[in-house]
Amino acid sequence: MKNLLLTTALAALATGAQADIKVGMITTLSGGGAGLGLDVRDGFLLALAQAGRDDIELVIEDDQQKPDIAVQLADKMIQSERVDVMTGIIWSNLAMAVIPSAVNQGVVYLSPNAGPSQLAGRGCHPNYFNVAWQNDNLHEAAGAYANTAGYSNSFILAPNYPAGQDALTGYKRMYEGDLAGEVYTQLGQTDYAAEIAQIRASGADSVFFFLPGGMGISFLKQYADSGVDIPVVGPAFSFDQGILQAVGEAALGVVNTAQWSKDIDIPVNTAFVESFQAEFGRLPSLYASQGFDTANLLISALEKADPSDNEAFRAALREADFDSTRGDFRFGPNQHPIQTIYAREVIQEGDVFTNRIIGVALEDHADAYAAECQMP
């Protein structure tokens, strides 16, 4: 149950009382991907509550994981709600449907998750900031880890949408071995019997997969039940806090890559983990940390400039003058993070399945598309 501090903050945000700044959050709050959006929302709200910012009105809408709904909501927020800043989108196909139009209408967009390659390179824009990662990054780290683990014949799979394509591209960019197979699945797929049969027959010595949300739960459960014992590696999206509780023991020992973990031993992260758990009764996920960091980036910029002064506000955002839950944080020239990505192992603490850091996969890592970005 939320405590009085957060309940009061939510009431103020809902009414927009005394609000000077309006933020539009379009995220996924229903369906198979709802856990991701809920965590981004809750992390964002926690940061606003802790900062005591009653001058920020947050308008929250559910995109239902549908691009057409997201576009309609964005049009409403920009044209009717007249928001100053937008955030919240989880899925890259929705990001591509919404963000280019929004930033070209003068709205600043802060991505707490989706980081499609198209928006990191030639499609970069001064009004677009990604606070999480460029899509390829965690997959690049998984490829680097596969090399150190001695894997030389990986079977790789991901859903056929922009983030899935970026995932396999990222893994292959760093991975030095051969491919036993490469498969694109359907977005939202729940039955992976055919893919698991292909893996079994492939001669692979490892499996890399990117299947966020409910897709990852379905795949991991079916993979464990299949009896295939080929080791798997993946990004945090497939082994995050919400997924692990649903999958259970089948995920134990699996190595995954992330720019954040609850055991990053710095004061701001320790406090974040404790306060999130106290407010919501669950451990924070990667997505919650990204929502929290996105809100704190916004707050840090608002302390220096008003969104009405677009150039000054963007300059304040680029400074990234806030304490990130992941430690050192700075933007590259395309306004995507340069950051360290860790290898984590799934463990069990009491009744809870979670992750712990076992090493660094990529240090101070920038994305591959920054050189293509020519800011106007």
mmCIF file of C-alpha atoms in Angstrom:
data_model
loop_
_atom_site.group_PDB
_atom_site.id
_atom_site.type_symbol
_atom_site.label_atom_id
_atom_site.label_comp_id
_atom_site.label_asym_id
_atom_site.label_seq_id
_atom_site.Cartn_x
_atom_site.Cartn_y
_atom_site.Cartn_z
ATOM 1 C CA MET A 1 0.000 0.000 0.000
ATOM 2 C CA LYS A 2 1.262 3.490 -0.835
ATOM 3 C CA ASN A 3 2.183 5.641 2.135
ATOM 4 C CA LEU A 4 0.786 9.104 2.799
ATOM 5 C CA LEU A 5 3.632 10.897 0.988
ATOM 6 C CA LEU A 6 3.006 9.164 -2.333
ATOM 7 C CA THR A 7 -0.783 9.194 -1.984
ATOM 8 C CA THR A 8 -0.704 12.958 -1.483
ATOM 9 C CA ALA A 9 1.606 13.417 -4.440
ATOM 10 C CA LEU A 10 -0.627 11.299 -6.670
ATOM 11 C CA ALA A 11 -3.645 13.370 -5.723
ATOM 12 C CA ALA A 12 -1.828 16.586 -6.576
ATOM 13 C CA LEU A 13 -0.596 15.172 -9.872
ATOM 14 C CA ALA A 14 -4.059 13.962 -10.805
ATOM 15 C CA THR A 15 -5.663 17.357 -10.256
ATOM 16 C CA GLY A 16 -2.789 19.396 -11.611
ATOM 17 C CA ALA A 17 -3.208 21.788 -8.678
ATOM 18 C CA GLN A 18 -0.934 24.823 -9.038
ATOM 19 C CA ALA A 19 0.831 23.076 -11.912
ATOM 20 C CA ASP A 20 3.192 25.170 -14.019
ATOM 21 C CA ILE A 21 4.663 22.298 -16.051
ATOM 22 C CA LYS A 22 2.565 19.667 -17.795
ATOM 23 C CA VAL A 23 4.064 16.264 -18.579
ATOM 24 C CA GLY A 24 2.296 13.720 -20.762
ATOM 25 C CA MET A 25 3.013 10.054 -20.021
ATOM 26 C CA ILE A 26 1.804 7.535 -22.580
ATOM 27 C CA THR A 27 2.735 4.044 -21.449
ATOM 28 C CA THR A 28 1.473 0.465 -21.416
ATOM 29 C CA LEU A 29 -0.800 -0.173 -18.443
ATOM 30 C CA SER A 30 -2.911 -3.089 -19.723
ATOM 31 C CA GLY A 31 -2.316 -6.364 -21.518
ATOM 32 C CA GLY A 32 0.776 -8.567 -21.578
ATOM 33 C CA GLY A 33 3.228 -5.669 -21.439
ATOM 34 C CA ALA A 34 1.535 -3.834 -18.578
ATOM 35 C CA GLY A 35 4.155 -4.713 -15.961
ATOM 36 C CA LEU A 36 6.785 -2.697 -17.822
ATOM 37 C CA GLY A 37 4.648 0.431 -18.061
ATOM 38 C CA LEU A 38 3.451 0.177 -14.480
ATOM 39 C CA ASP A 39 7.043 0.043 -13.256
ATOM 40 C CA VAL A 40 8.097 3.049 -15.352
ATOM 41 C CA ARG A 41 5.076 4.970 -14.073
ATOM 42 C CA ASP A 42 5.679 4.054 -10.439
ATOM 43 C CA GLY A 43 9.384 4.899 -10.587
ATOM 44 C CA PHE A 44 8.567 8.265 -12.154
ATOM 45 C CA LEU A 45 5.870 9.023 -9.575
ATOM 46 C CA LEU A 46 8.173 8.072 -6.702
ATOM 47 C CA ALA A 47 10.812 10.559 -7.857
ATOM 48 C CA LEU A 48 8.234 13.341 -8.159
ATOM 49 C CA ALA A 49 6.851 12.538 -4.720
ATOM 50 C CA GLN A 50 10.287 12.541 -3.119
ATOM 51 C CA ALA A 51 11.104 15.873 -4.748
ATOM 52 C CA GLY A 52 7.853 17.404 -3.505
ATOM 53 C CA ARG A 53 7.147 18.960 -6.914
ATOM 54 C CA ASP A 54 3.550 20.195 -6.834
ATOM 55 C CA ASP A 55 4.232 22.417 -9.846
ATOM 56 C CA ILE A 56 4.296 19.413 -12.215
ATOM 57 C CA GLU A 57 1.059 17.999 -13.595
ATOM 58 C CA LEU A 58 1.418 14.449 -14.901
ATOM 59 C CA VAL A 59 -1.195 13.296 -17.425
ATOM 60 C CA ILE A 60 -1.079 9.484 -17.688
ATOM 61 C CA GLU A 61 -2.676 7.457 -20.493
ATOM 62 C CA ASP A 62 -2.649 3.757 -21.430
ATOM 63 C CA ASP A 63 -1.521 3.034 -24.995
ATOM 64 C CA GLN A 64 -2.723 -0.603 -24.737
ATOM 65 C CA GLN A 65 0.492 -1.519 -26.620
ATOM 66 C CA LYS A 66 -1.184 -0.356 -29.854
ATOM 67 C CA PRO A 67 0.537 2.172 -32.169
ATOM 68 C CA ASP A 68 -2.735 3.703 -33.386
ATOM 69 C CA ILE A 69 -3.917 4.308 -29.823
ATOM 70 C CA ALA A 70 -0.542 5.827 -28.914
ATOM 71 C CA VAL A 71 -0.735 8.222 -31.876
ATOM 72 C CA GLN A 72 -4.256 9.317 -30.913
ATOM 73 C CA LEU A 73 -3.189 9.922 -27.326
ATOM 74 C CA ALA A 74 -0.113 11.861 -28.411
ATOM 75 C CA ASP A 75 -2.185 14.105 -30.674
ATOM 76 C CA LYS A 76 -4.554 14.769 -27.775
ATOM 77 C CA MET A 77 -1.712 15.571 -25.388
ATOM 78 C CA ILE A 78 0.050 17.917 -27.790
ATOM 79 C CA GLN A 79 -2.961 19.670 -29.290
ATOM 80 C CA SER A 80 -5.501 19.662 -26.435
ATOM 81 C CA GLU A 81 -3.532 19.140 -23.224
ATOM 82 C CA ARG A 82 -0.667 21.338 -24.481
ATOM 83 C CA VAL A 83 1.953 19.304 -22.633
ATOM 84 C CA ASP A 84 5.489 20.679 -22.279
ATOM 85 C CA VAL A 85 7.249 17.320 -22.087
ATOM 86 C CA MET A 86 6.315 13.760 -23.049
ATOM 87 C CA THR A 87 7.578 10.418 -21.762
ATOM 88 C CA GLY A 88 6.573 6.844 -20.975
ATOM 89 C CA ILE A 89 6.574 4.739 -24.159
ATOM 90 C CA ILE A 90 7.852 1.188 -23.654
ATOM 91 C CA TRP A 91 7.713 -0.387 -27.104
ATOM 92 C CA SER A 92 9.861 0.697 -30.028
ATOM 93 C CA ASN A 93 7.149 0.339 -32.664
ATOM 94 C CA LEU A 94 5.021 2.753 -30.633
ATOM 95 C CA ALA A 95 7.997 5.056 -30.173
ATOM 96 C CA MET A 96 8.518 5.225 -33.926
ATOM 97 C CA ALA A 97 4.822 6.011 -34.400
ATOM 98 C CA VAL A 98 4.805 8.856 -31.843
ATOM 99 C CA ILE A 99 8.207 10.433 -31.207
ATOM 100 C CA PRO A 100 9.241 11.835 -34.626
ATOM 101 C CA SER A 101 5.976 13.755 -34.926
ATOM 102 C CA ALA A 102 6.019 14.933 -31.312
ATOM 103 C CA VAL A 103 9.555 16.343 -31.369
ATOM 104 C CA ASN A 104 8.944 18.034 -34.709
ATOM 105 C CA GLN A 105 6.005 19.839 -33.100
ATOM 106 C CA GLY A 106 8.358 21.307 -30.504
ATOM 107 C CA VAL A 107 7.675 18.903 -27.637
ATOM 108 C CA VAL A 108 10.647 17.564 -25.675
ATOM 109 C CA TYR A 109 10.503 13.785 -25.380
ATOM 110 C CA LEU A 110 12.344 11.893 -22.602
ATOM 111 C CA SER A 111 12.383 8.168 -23.303
ATOM 112 C CA PRO A 112 12.433 5.986 -20.181
ATOM 113 C CA ASN A 113 12.773 2.819 -22.237
ATOM 114 C CA ALA A 114 12.471 2.398 -26.013
ATOM 115 C CA GLY A 115 15.639 3.388 -27.888
ATOM 116 C CA PRO A 116 15.227 2.432 -31.565
ATOM 117 C CA SER A 117 18.326 2.777 -33.729
ATOM 118 C CA GLN A 118 16.449 5.030 -36.146
ATOM 119 C CA LEU A 119 16.223 7.739 -33.461
ATOM 120 C CA ALA A 120 19.852 7.375 -32.367
ATOM 121 C CA GLY A 121 21.427 7.908 -35.793
ATOM 122 C CA ARG A 122 20.082 9.822 -38.771
ATOM 123 C CA GLY A 123 16.723 10.333 -37.058
ATOM 124 C CA CYS A 124 18.151 12.008 -33.953
ATOM 125 C CA HIS A 125 16.562 15.287 -32.887
ATOM 126 C CA PRO A 126 17.464 18.050 -30.390
ATOM 127 C CA ASN A 127 14.126 17.520 -28.617
ATOM 128 C CA TYR A 128 14.652 13.779 -28.126
ATOM 129 C CA PHE A 129 16.578 12.366 -25.144
ATOM 130 C CA ASN A 130 16.867 8.705 -24.228
ATOM 131 C CA VAL A 131 17.437 8.110 -20.521
ATOM 132 C CA ALA A 132 17.585 4.301 -20.677
ATOM 133 C CA TRP A 133 19.795 3.010 -23.518
ATOM 134 C CA GLN A 134 19.922 2.657 -27.262
ATOM 135 C CA ASN A 135 18.167 -0.605 -28.091
ATOM 136 C CA ASP A 136 21.298 -2.468 -29.193
ATOM 137 C CA ASN A 137 23.301 -1.778 -26.019
ATOM 138 C CA LEU A 138 22.281 -4.534 -23.619
ATOM 139 C CA HIS A 139 22.379 -7.056 -26.475
ATOM 140 C CA GLU A 140 25.873 -5.917 -27.436
ATOM 141 C CA ALA A 141 26.857 -6.585 -23.834
ATOM 142 C CA ALA A 142 25.321 -10.065 -24.039
ATOM 143 C CA GLY A 143 27.423 -10.753 -27.135
ATOM 144 C CA ALA A 144 30.540 -9.577 -25.318
ATOM 145 C CA TYR A 145 29.688 -11.812 -22.362
ATOM 146 C CA ALA A 146 29.143 -14.801 -24.684
ATOM 147 C CA ASN A 147 32.697 -14.373 -25.937
ATOM 148 C CA THR A 148 34.141 -14.401 -22.420
ATOM 149 C CA ALA A 149 32.003 -17.429 -21.533
ATOM 150 C CA GLY A 150 33.531 -19.327 -24.454
ATOM 151 C CA TYR A 151 30.352 -19.726 -26.492
ATOM 152 C CA SER A 152 31.038 -20.210 -30.188
ATOM 153 C CA ASN A 153 27.753 -21.354 -31.784
ATOM 154 C CA SER A 154 24.743 -19.335 -30.624
ATOM 155 C CA PHE A 155 21.112 -19.745 -31.612
ATOM 156 C CA ILE A 156 19.497 -16.295 -31.482
ATOM 157 C CA LEU A 157 15.851 -15.193 -31.531
ATOM 158 C CA ALA A 158 13.765 -12.076 -30.974
ATOM 159 C CA PRO A 159 10.352 -10.670 -31.976
ATOM 160 C CA ASN A 160 10.032 -9.136 -35.425
ATOM 161 C CA TYR A 161 9.701 -5.439 -34.548
ATOM 162 C CA PRO A 162 12.247 -2.591 -34.291
ATOM 163 C CA ALA A 163 13.602 -3.488 -30.856
ATOM 164 C CA GLY A 164 13.855 -7.163 -31.810
ATOM 165 C CA GLN A 165 15.790 -6.306 -34.948
ATOM 166 C CA ASP A 166 18.089 -4.031 -32.935
ATOM 167 C CA ALA A 167 18.552 -6.833 -30.399
ATOM 168 C CA LEU A 168 19.931 -9.367 -32.845
ATOM 169 C CA THR A 169 21.994 -6.680 -34.589
ATOM 170 C CA GLY A 170 23.498 -5.682 -31.242
ATOM 171 C CA TYR A 171 24.337 -9.246 -30.219
ATOM 172 C CA LYS A 172 25.979 -9.989 -33.554
ATOM 173 C CA ARG A 173 27.974 -6.756 -33.411
ATOM 174 C CA MET A 174 29.956 -7.972 -30.397
ATOM 175 C CA TYR A 175 29.635 -11.761 -30.590
ATOM 176 C CA GLU A 176 32.605 -13.371 -32.342
ATOM 177 C CA GLY A 177 31.321 -16.940 -32.852
ATOM 178 C CA ASP A 178 29.096 -18.686 -35.387
ATOM 179 C CA LEU A 179 25.305 -18.757 -35.519
ATOM 180 C CA ALA A 180 23.485 -22.065 -35.205
ATOM 181 C CA GLY A 181 20.258 -20.295 -36.142
ATOM 182 C CA GLU A 182 18.590 -16.888 -36.295
ATOM 183 C CA VAL A 183 14.816 -16.588 -35.905
ATOM 184 C CA TYR A 184 12.346 -13.727 -35.661
ATOM 185 C CA THR A 185 9.178 -14.570 -33.733
ATOM 186 C CA GLN A 186 5.842 -12.791 -33.748
ATOM 187 C CA LEU A 187 5.394 -9.864 -31.378
ATOM 188 C CA GLY A 188 3.148 -11.088 -28.568
ATOM 189 C CA GLN A 189 3.724 -14.778 -29.387
ATOM 190 C CA THR A 190 3.004 -17.223 -26.551
ATOM 191 C CA ASP A 191 3.763 -20.670 -28.045
ATOM 192 C CA TYR A 192 7.453 -21.368 -28.704
ATOM 193 C CA ALA A 193 7.328 -25.124 -29.369
ATOM 194 C CA ALA A 194 8.540 -24.740 -32.963
ATOM 195 C CA GLU A 195 11.445 -22.484 -31.992
ATOM 196 C CA ILE A 196 12.496 -24.774 -29.135
ATOM 197 C CA ALA A 197 12.471 -27.728 -31.529
ATOM 198 C CA GLN A 198 14.746 -25.764 -33.856
ATOM 199 C CA ILE A 199 17.100 -24.994 -30.967
ATOM 200 C CA ARG A 200 17.198 -28.659 -29.937
ATOM 201 C CA ALA A 201 18.187 -29.734 -33.449
ATOM 202 C CA SER A 202 20.582 -26.865 -34.171
ATOM 203 C CA GLY A 203 23.794 -28.018 -32.505
ATOM 204 C CA ALA A 204 23.995 -24.700 -30.636
ATOM 205 C CA ASP A 205 26.174 -24.336 -27.557
ATOM 206 C CA SER A 206 24.194 -21.309 -26.321
ATOM 207 C CA VAL A 207 20.909 -19.485 -26.837
ATOM 208 C CA PHE A 208 20.512 -15.723 -26.921
ATOM 209 C CA PHE A 209 16.969 -14.396 -26.804
ATOM 210 C CA PHE A 210 15.204 -11.083 -26.388
ATOM 211 C CA LEU A 211 11.565 -11.613 -25.412
ATOM 212 C CA PRO A 212 10.323 -8.882 -23.044
ATOM 213 C CA GLY A 213 7.277 -9.067 -20.805
ATOM 214 C CA GLY A 214 4.860 -11.971 -21.164
ATOM 215 C CA MET A 215 6.765 -13.347 -24.163
ATOM 216 C CA GLY A 216 9.801 -14.019 -22.004
ATOM 217 C CA ILE A 217 7.720 -15.715 -19.324
ATOM 218 C CA SER A 218 6.147 -18.046 -21.878
ATOM 219 C CA PHE A 219 9.434 -18.892 -23.554
ATOM 220 C CA LEU A 220 11.397 -19.555 -20.365
ATOM 221 C CA LYS A 221 8.712 -21.796 -18.886
ATOM 222 C CA GLN A 222 8.382 -23.792 -22.092
ATOM 223 C CA TYR A 223 12.156 -23.989 -22.515
ATOM 224 C CA ALA A 224 12.569 -25.343 -18.979
ATOM 225 C CA ASP A 225 9.799 -27.894 -19.523
ATOM 226 C CA SER A 226 11.330 -29.032 -22.825
ATOM 227 C CA GLY A 227 14.389 -30.561 -21.225
ATOM 228 C CA VAL A 228 16.744 -28.710 -23.563
ATOM 229 C CA ASP A 229 19.804 -27.938 -21.435
ATOM 230 C CA ILE A 230 21.651 -25.532 -23.717
ATOM 231 C CA PRO A 231 22.648 -22.464 -21.630
ATOM 232 C CA VAL A 232 20.816 -19.220 -22.308
ATOM 233 C CA VAL A 233 21.963 -15.625 -22.106
ATOM 234 C CA GLY A 234 19.991 -12.482 -22.724
ATOM 235 C CA PRO A 235 19.347 -8.877 -21.816
ATOM 236 C CA ALA A 236 17.738 -7.852 -18.547
ATOM 237 C CA PHE A 237 14.401 -7.429 -20.333
ATOM 238 C CA SER A 238 14.002 -11.197 -20.395
ATOM 239 C CA PHE A 239 15.130 -11.680 -16.783
ATOM 240 C CA ASP A 240 13.760 -8.670 -14.990
ATOM 241 C CA GLN A 241 12.124 -8.586 -11.592
ATOM 242 C CA GLY A 242 8.549 -9.138 -12.736
ATOM 243 C CA ILE A 243 9.440 -11.916 -15.167
ATOM 244 C CA LEU A 244 11.567 -13.782 -12.627
ATOM 245 C CA GLN A 245 8.715 -14.144 -10.135
ATOM 246 C CA ALA A 246 6.548 -15.711 -12.837
ATOM 247 C CA VAL A 247 9.269 -18.018 -14.185
ATOM 248 C CA GLY A 248 10.740 -19.100 -10.850
ATOM 249 C CA GLU A 249 13.485 -21.712 -10.531
ATOM 250 C CA ALA A 250 13.807 -22.205 -14.290
ATOM 251 C CA ALA A 251 15.733 -18.928 -14.475
ATOM 252 C CA LEU A 252 18.246 -19.640 -11.693
ATOM 253 C CA GLY A 253 21.853 -19.195 -12.752
ATOM 254 C CA VAL A 254 21.059 -17.509 -16.063
ATOM 255 C CA VAL A 255 23.355 -14.598 -16.948
ATOM 256 C CA ASN A 256 21.792 -11.423 -18.303
ATOM 257 C CA THR A 257 23.025 -7.921 -19.035
ATOM 258 C CA ALA A 258 21.822 -4.589 -17.646
ATOM 259 C CA GLN A 259 22.918 -1.038 -16.993
ATOM 260 C CA TRP A 260 21.180 -1.211 -13.606
ATOM 261 C CA SER A 261 20.873 -3.709 -10.779
ATOM 262 C CA LYS A 262 19.449 -3.402 -7.296
ATOM 263 C CA ASP A 263 22.875 -4.236 -5.835
ATOM 264 C CA ILE A 264 24.766 -1.313 -7.402
ATOM 265 C CA ASP A 265 26.307 -0.128 -4.160
ATOM 266 C CA ILE A 266 25.830 3.637 -4.178
ATOM 267 C CA PRO A 267 23.666 5.666 -1.768
ATOM 268 C CA VAL A 268 21.111 6.884 -4.315
ATOM 269 C CA ASN A 269 20.440 3.357 -5.561
ATOM 270 C CA THR A 270 20.250 1.849 -2.086
ATOM 271 C CA ALA A 271 17.753 4.532 -1.095
ATOM 272 C CA PHE A 272 15.762 4.036 -4.298
ATOM 273 C CA VAL A 273 15.452 0.279 -3.820
ATOM 274 C CA GLU A 274 14.388 0.680 -0.179
ATOM 275 C CA SER A 275 11.891 3.459 -0.849
ATOM 276 C CA PHE A 276 10.350 1.772 -3.891
ATOM 277 C CA GLN A 277 9.852 -1.435 -1.952
ATOM 278 C CA ALA A 278 8.328 0.485 0.953
ATOM 279 C CA GLU A 279 5.927 2.376 -1.321
ATOM 280 C CA PHE A 280 4.820 -0.459 -3.597
ATOM 281 C CA GLY A 281 5.524 -3.666 -1.722
ATOM 282 C CA ARG A 282 7.775 -5.133 -4.404
ATOM 283 C CA LEU A 283 11.386 -4.877 -5.519
ATOM 284 C CA PRO A 284 11.992 -2.332 -8.275
ATOM 285 C CA SER A 285 12.738 -3.521 -11.778
ATOM 286 C CA LEU A 286 15.057 -2.147 -14.424
ATOM 287 C CA TYR A 287 12.044 -0.271 -15.805
ATOM 288 C CA ALA A 288 11.267 1.298 -12.435
ATOM 289 C CA SER A 289 14.848 2.555 -12.148
ATOM 290 C CA GLN A 290 14.564 4.086 -15.614
ATOM 291 C CA GLY A 291 11.314 5.847 -14.719
ATOM 292 C CA PHE A 292 12.909 7.160 -11.528
ATOM 293 C CA ASP A 293 15.987 8.429 -13.382
ATOM 294 C CA THR A 294 13.862 10.029 -16.108
ATOM 295 C CA ALA A 295 11.875 12.012 -13.562
ATOM 296 C CA ASN A 296 15.023 13.120 -11.751
ATOM 297 C CA LEU A 297 16.610 14.216 -15.033
ATOM 298 C CA LEU A 298 13.495 16.288 -15.736
ATOM 299 C CA ILE A 299 13.546 17.814 -12.256
ATOM 300 C CA SER A 300 17.244 18.687 -12.559
ATOM 301 C CA ALA A 301 16.578 20.535 -15.821
ATOM 302 C CA LEU A 302 13.528 22.361 -14.439
ATOM 303 C CA GLU A 303 15.701 23.745 -11.644
ATOM 304 C CA LYS A 304 17.787 25.534 -14.291
ATOM 305 C CA ALA A 305 15.386 26.410 -17.104
ATOM 306 C CA ASP A 306 11.739 26.534 -18.119
ATOM 307 C CA PRO A 307 10.519 24.429 -21.066
ATOM 308 C CA SER A 308 9.242 27.627 -22.667
ATOM 309 C CA ASP A 309 12.894 28.506 -23.275
ATOM 310 C CA ASN A 310 13.543 25.508 -25.474
ATOM 311 C CA GLU A 311 17.272 25.992 -25.996
ATOM 312 C CA ALA A 312 18.022 26.610 -22.320
ATOM 313 C CA PHE A 313 15.839 23.682 -21.254
ATOM 314 C CA ARG A 314 17.535 21.286 -23.675
ATOM 315 C CA ALA A 315 20.951 22.499 -22.525
ATOM 316 C CA ALA A 316 19.942 21.775 -18.923
ATOM 317 C CA LEU A 317 18.813 18.287 -19.891
ATOM 318 C CA ARG A 318 22.098 17.615 -21.705
ATOM 319 C CA GLU A 319 24.002 18.421 -18.501
ATOM 320 C CA ALA A 320 22.300 15.435 -16.819
ATOM 321 C CA ASP A 321 22.964 17.043 -13.444
ATOM 322 C CA PHE A 322 21.243 14.440 -11.278
ATOM 323 C CA ASP A 323 22.207 11.415 -9.198
ATOM 324 C CA SER A 324 21.379 8.342 -11.262
ATOM 325 C CA THR A 325 20.505 4.992 -9.721
ATOM 326 C CA ARG A 326 23.098 3.423 -12.037
ATOM 327 C CA GLY A 327 25.985 5.675 -10.967
ATOM 328 C CA ASP A 328 27.857 7.698 -13.567
ATOM 329 C CA PHE A 329 25.491 8.994 -16.248
ATOM 330 C CA ARG A 330 26.140 11.261 -19.187
ATOM 331 C CA PHE A 331 24.735 11.805 -22.649
ATOM 332 C CA GLY A 332 26.612 11.168 -25.870
ATOM 333 C CA PRO A 333 26.351 13.553 -28.843
ATOM 334 C CA ASN A 334 23.068 11.948 -29.927
ATOM 335 C CA GLN A 335 21.546 12.420 -26.465
ATOM 336 C CA HIS A 336 21.683 8.724 -25.599
ATOM 337 C CA PRO A 337 23.499 7.429 -22.495
ATOM 338 C CA ILE A 338 27.163 6.541 -22.265
ATOM 339 C CA GLN A 339 27.245 4.019 -19.433
ATOM 340 C CA THR A 340 28.588 0.779 -18.008
ATOM 341 C CA ILE A 341 26.628 -2.426 -18.667
ATOM 342 C CA TYR A 342 26.910 -5.296 -16.200
ATOM 343 C CA ALA A 343 26.599 -9.061 -16.347
ATOM 344 C CA ARG A 344 24.078 -10.269 -13.760
ATOM 345 C CA GLU A 345 23.174 -13.747 -12.532
ATOM 346 C CA VAL A 346 19.692 -14.853 -11.473
ATOM 347 C CA ILE A 347 19.665 -15.893 -7.815
ATOM 348 C CA GLN A 348 17.122 -16.591 -5.090
ATOM 349 C CA GLU A 349 16.923 -14.525 -1.908
ATOM 350 C CA GLY A 350 14.444 -16.177 0.432
ATOM 351 C CA ASP A 351 11.269 -16.558 -1.618
ATOM 352 C CA VAL A 352 12.264 -13.889 -4.134
ATOM 353 C CA PHE A 353 14.052 -14.459 -7.431
ATOM 354 C CA THR A 354 16.314 -11.577 -8.357
ATOM 355 C CA ASN A 355 19.678 -10.662 -9.902
ATOM 356 C CA ARG A 356 23.167 -9.907 -8.646
ATOM 357 C CA ILE A 357 26.076 -8.377 -10.519
ATOM 358 C CA ILE A 358 28.877 -10.807 -11.369
ATOM 359 C CA GLY A 359 31.006 -8.538 -13.554
ATOM 360 C CA VAL A 360 31.246 -5.774 -16.130
ATOM 361 C CA ALA A 361 30.247 -6.683 -19.685
ATOM 362 C CA LEU A 362 30.960 -3.310 -21.339
ATOM 363 C CA GLU A 363 32.471 -0.298 -19.590
ATOM 364 C CA ASP A 364 31.631 3.331 -20.409
ATOM 365 C CA HIS A 365 29.819 2.156 -23.519
ATOM 366 C CA ALA A 366 28.337 4.406 -26.217
ATOM 367 C CA ASP A 367 25.978 3.299 -28.964
ATOM 368 C CA ALA A 368 27.020 2.534 -32.526
ATOM 369 C CA TYR A 369 24.786 5.121 -34.207
ATOM 370 C CA ALA A 370 26.021 8.370 -32.645
ATOM 371 C CA ALA A 371 28.355 9.076 -35.564
ATOM 372 C CA GLU A 372 25.344 9.132 -37.909
ATOM 373 C CA CYS A 373 23.570 11.783 -35.816
ATOM 374 C CA GLN A 374 23.808 15.313 -37.176
ATOM 375 C CA MET A 375 21.855 17.551 -34.838
ATOM 376 C CA PRO A 376 20.184 20.429 -36.726
#
